[in-house]
Structures are given as C-alpha cells and as structure tokens.
Tab-separated table of C-alpha atoms in Angstrom:
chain	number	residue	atom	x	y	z
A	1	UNK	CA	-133.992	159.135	8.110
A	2	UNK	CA	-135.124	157.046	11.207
A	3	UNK	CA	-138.536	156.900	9.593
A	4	UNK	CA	-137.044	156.134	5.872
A	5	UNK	CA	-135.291	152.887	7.545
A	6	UNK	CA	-138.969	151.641	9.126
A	7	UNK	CA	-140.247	151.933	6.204
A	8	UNK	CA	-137.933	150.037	4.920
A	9	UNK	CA	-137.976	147.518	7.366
A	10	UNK	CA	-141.614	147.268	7.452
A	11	UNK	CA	-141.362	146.768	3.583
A	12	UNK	CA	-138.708	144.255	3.563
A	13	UNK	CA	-141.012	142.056	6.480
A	14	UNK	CA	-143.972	142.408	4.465
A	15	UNK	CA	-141.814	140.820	1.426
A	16	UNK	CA	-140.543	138.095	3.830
A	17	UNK	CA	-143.912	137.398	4.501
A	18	UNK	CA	-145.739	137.202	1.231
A	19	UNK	CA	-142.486	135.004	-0.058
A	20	UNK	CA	-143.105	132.409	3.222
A	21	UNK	CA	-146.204	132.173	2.106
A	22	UNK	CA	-144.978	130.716	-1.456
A	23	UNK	CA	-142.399	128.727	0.771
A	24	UNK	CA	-144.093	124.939	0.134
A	25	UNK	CA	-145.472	123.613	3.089
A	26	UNK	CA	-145.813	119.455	3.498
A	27	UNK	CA	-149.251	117.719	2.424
A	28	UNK	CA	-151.029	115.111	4.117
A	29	UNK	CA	-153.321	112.667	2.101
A	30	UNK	CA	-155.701	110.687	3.831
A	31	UNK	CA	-156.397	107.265	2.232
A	32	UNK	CA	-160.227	108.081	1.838
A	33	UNK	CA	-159.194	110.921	-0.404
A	34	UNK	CA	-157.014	108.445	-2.651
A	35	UNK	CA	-159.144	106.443	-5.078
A	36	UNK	CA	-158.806	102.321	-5.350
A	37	UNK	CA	-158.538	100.496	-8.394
A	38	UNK	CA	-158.770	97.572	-10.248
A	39	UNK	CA	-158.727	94.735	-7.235
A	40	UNK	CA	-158.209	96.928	-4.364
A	41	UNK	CA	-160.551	97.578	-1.369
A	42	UNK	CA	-160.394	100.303	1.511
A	43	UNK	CA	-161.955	99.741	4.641
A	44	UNK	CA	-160.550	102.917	6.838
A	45	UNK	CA	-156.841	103.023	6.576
A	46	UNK	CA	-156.858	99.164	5.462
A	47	UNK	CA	-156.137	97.931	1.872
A	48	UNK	CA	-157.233	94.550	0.709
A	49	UNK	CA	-156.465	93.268	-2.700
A	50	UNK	CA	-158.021	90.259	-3.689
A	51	UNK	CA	-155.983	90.688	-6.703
A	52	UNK	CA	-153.525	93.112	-7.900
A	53	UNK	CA	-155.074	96.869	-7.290
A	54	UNK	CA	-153.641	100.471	-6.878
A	55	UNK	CA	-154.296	103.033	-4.308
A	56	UNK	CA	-154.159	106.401	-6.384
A	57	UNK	CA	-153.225	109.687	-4.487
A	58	UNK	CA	-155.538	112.478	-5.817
A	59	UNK	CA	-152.649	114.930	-6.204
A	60	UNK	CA	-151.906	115.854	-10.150
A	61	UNK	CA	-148.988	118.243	-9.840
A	62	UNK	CA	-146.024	116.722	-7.755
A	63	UNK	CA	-144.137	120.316	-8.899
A	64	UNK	CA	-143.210	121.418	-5.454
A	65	UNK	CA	-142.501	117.914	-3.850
A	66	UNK	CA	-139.356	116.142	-3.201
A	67	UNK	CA	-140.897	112.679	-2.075
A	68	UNK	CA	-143.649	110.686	-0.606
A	69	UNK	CA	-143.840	109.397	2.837
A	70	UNK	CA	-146.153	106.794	4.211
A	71	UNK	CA	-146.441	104.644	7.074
A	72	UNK	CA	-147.579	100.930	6.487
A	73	UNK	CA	-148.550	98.256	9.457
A	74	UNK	CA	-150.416	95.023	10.437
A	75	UNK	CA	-149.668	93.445	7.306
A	76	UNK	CA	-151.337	90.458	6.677
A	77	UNK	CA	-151.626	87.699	3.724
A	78	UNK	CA	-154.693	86.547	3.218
A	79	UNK	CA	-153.709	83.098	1.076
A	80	UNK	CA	-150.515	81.421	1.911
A	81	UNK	CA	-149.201	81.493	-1.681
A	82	UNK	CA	-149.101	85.407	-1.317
A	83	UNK	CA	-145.790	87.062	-1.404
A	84	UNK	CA	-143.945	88.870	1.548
A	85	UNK	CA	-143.756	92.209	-0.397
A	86	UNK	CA	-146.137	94.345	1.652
A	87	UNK	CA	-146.891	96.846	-0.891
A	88	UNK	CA	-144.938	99.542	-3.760
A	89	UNK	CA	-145.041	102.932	-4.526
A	90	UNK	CA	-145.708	103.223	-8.413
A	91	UNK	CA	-145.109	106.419	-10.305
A	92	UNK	CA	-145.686	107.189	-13.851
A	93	UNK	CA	-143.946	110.345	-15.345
A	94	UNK	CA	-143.535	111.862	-18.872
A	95	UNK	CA	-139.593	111.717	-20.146
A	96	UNK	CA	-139.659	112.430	-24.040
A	97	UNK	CA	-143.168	112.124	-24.413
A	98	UNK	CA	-143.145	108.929	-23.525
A	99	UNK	CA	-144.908	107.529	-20.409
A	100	UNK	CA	-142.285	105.632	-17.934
A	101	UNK	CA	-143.685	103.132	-15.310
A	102	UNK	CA	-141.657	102.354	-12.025
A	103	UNK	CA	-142.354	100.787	-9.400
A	104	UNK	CA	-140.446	100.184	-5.871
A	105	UNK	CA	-141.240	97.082	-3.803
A	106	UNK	CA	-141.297	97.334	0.469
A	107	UNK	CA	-140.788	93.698	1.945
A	108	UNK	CA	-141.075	95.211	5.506
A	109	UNK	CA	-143.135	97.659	7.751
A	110	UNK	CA	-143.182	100.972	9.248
A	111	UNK	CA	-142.335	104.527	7.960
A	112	UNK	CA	-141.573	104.648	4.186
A	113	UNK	CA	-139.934	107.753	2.703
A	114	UNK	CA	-139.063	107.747	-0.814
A	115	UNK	CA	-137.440	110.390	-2.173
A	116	UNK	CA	-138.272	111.470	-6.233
A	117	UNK	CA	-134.644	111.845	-6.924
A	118	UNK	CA	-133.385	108.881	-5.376
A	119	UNK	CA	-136.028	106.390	-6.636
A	120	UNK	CA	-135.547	102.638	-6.571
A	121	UNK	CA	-137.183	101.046	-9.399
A	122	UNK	CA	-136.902	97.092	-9.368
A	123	UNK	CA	-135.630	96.489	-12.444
A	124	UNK	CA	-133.713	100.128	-13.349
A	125	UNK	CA	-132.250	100.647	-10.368
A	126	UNK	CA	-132.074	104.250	-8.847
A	127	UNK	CA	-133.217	106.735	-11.061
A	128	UNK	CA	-133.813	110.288	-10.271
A	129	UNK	CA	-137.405	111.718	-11.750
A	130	UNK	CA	-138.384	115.211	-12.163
A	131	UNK	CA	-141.234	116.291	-9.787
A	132	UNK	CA	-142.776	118.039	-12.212
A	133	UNK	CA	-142.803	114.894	-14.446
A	134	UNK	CA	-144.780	113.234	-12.699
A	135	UNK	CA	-148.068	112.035	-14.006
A	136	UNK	CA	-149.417	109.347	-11.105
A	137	UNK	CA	-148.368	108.311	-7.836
A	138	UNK	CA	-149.751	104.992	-6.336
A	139	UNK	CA	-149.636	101.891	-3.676
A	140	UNK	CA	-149.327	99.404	-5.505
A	141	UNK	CA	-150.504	95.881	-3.655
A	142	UNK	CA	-150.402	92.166	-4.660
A	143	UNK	CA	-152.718	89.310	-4.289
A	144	UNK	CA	-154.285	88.668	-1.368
A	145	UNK	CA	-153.300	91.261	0.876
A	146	UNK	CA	-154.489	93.498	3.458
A	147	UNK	CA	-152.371	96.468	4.891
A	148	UNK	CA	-152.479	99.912	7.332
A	149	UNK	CA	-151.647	103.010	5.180
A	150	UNK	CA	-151.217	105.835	7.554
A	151	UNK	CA	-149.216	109.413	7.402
A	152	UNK	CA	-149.757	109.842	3.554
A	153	UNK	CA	-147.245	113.193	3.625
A	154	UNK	CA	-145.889	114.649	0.124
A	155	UNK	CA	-142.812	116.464	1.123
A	156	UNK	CA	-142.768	120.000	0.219
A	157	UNK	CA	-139.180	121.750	-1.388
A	158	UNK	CA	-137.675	123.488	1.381
C-alpha cells in the first residue's frame, strides 16, 4: 500500500511537472529582433522617425498573452512642430473577418503596460481584444522623433 501511494505521488509530480511546463512563461523582445518600417530608424534601443514609421514585434501568435509591456525614455523631438505624444502601441486583429486597427497614444515616459483586454484606442475608447485575434502588434512613432524602447515583455496567462 505504502508503495501504491509513491507511486502515486511520484505520478501525480511528474503530471505537475509536464503541466508547468505548458504554464506560459513571460517573453522578452529585444528591439533588434522587431523590424522598422516605413520612416522609422533603429540605432540600438533608439527609434527615430523622420516621418511616421512602425516598430513591428516579430511575434505572430499573441494566443497565450494578456498584454504588452515596454519601457520608453530620453524622448526627444527632433523639429519643434513635432507633437508631445512619445510614441503608441498599434494592434491589428481579425473580428468578423474584418481587419480592425487601434491604436493607443503615450504623452509621457517610463514603464508602459497595456493590457489586451483593457485597451485604449483613441477614438473607440476601451475595448477588450481577443489575444488570439491578434494579427500585429507595433510602436507606432510620429514625425520627427527619437525614443529609448527597453523591456519589450509580452505577458504570459498565468
């Protein structure tokens, strides 16, 4: 009997084990793996837009992720006319075959967490999106810009 209940116990830890390791774990993006469009340039961890450009994260399956977080610093405008909105996180996601666009703006620095369900698009408002919706994630920067991206971190479903 002893030995029946090790067994079982050793069976039951094994299970634990192989299910922690589908348990999501966080993901950290470095802005050299992201690709720059349009505008954009990356020099290290810095953005510069001469125009309006996108920093796109490589990920294509946002399935097991509950938000983005990202640090941005030593923000700088590069023309006076620029605007004081540092950067925004664009997303594009599939909702009745359709393709939505939103976009949320970040007027100052530091850490930046943006949670998929709790998304605040400038013109809708918060919206909630379905990870698994989700087509394109992307820093989105303005005209003559230049900021820090550090601490690109997906965050994993607990």
């Amino acid at each position: 009997e002893n030995n029946m209940k090790k067994g079982l116990v050793a069976a039951l830890v094994a299970w634990l084990g192989i299910m922690s390791a589908y348990a999501q774990a966080d993901k950290t993006s470095e802005v050299s793996q992201c690709k720059a469009n349009n505008k954009l340039t990356v020099e290290g961890q810095t953005l510069i837009s001469t125009s309006f450009g996108n920093l796109v994260f490589p990920e294509d399956d946002y399935s097991d992720y509950t938000g983005i977080n990202f640090e941005a610093s030593n923000f700088e405008k590069l023309d006076e006319n620029a605007t004081n909105a540092i950067c925004s996180l664009k997303i594009e996601y599939t909702q009745d075959d359709e393709t939505v666009k939103v976009s949320m703006g970040f007027y100052t620095q530091g850490k930046k967490k943006v949670k998929f369900n709790a998304f605040k698009d400038e013109k809708a408002g918060k919206i909630s999106i379905d990870p698994s919706s989700i087509t394109k994630v992307s820093i989105g920067m303005g005209k003559n810009k230049k900021v820090d991206i550090n601490n690109i971190v997906l965050v994993a479903k607990k």
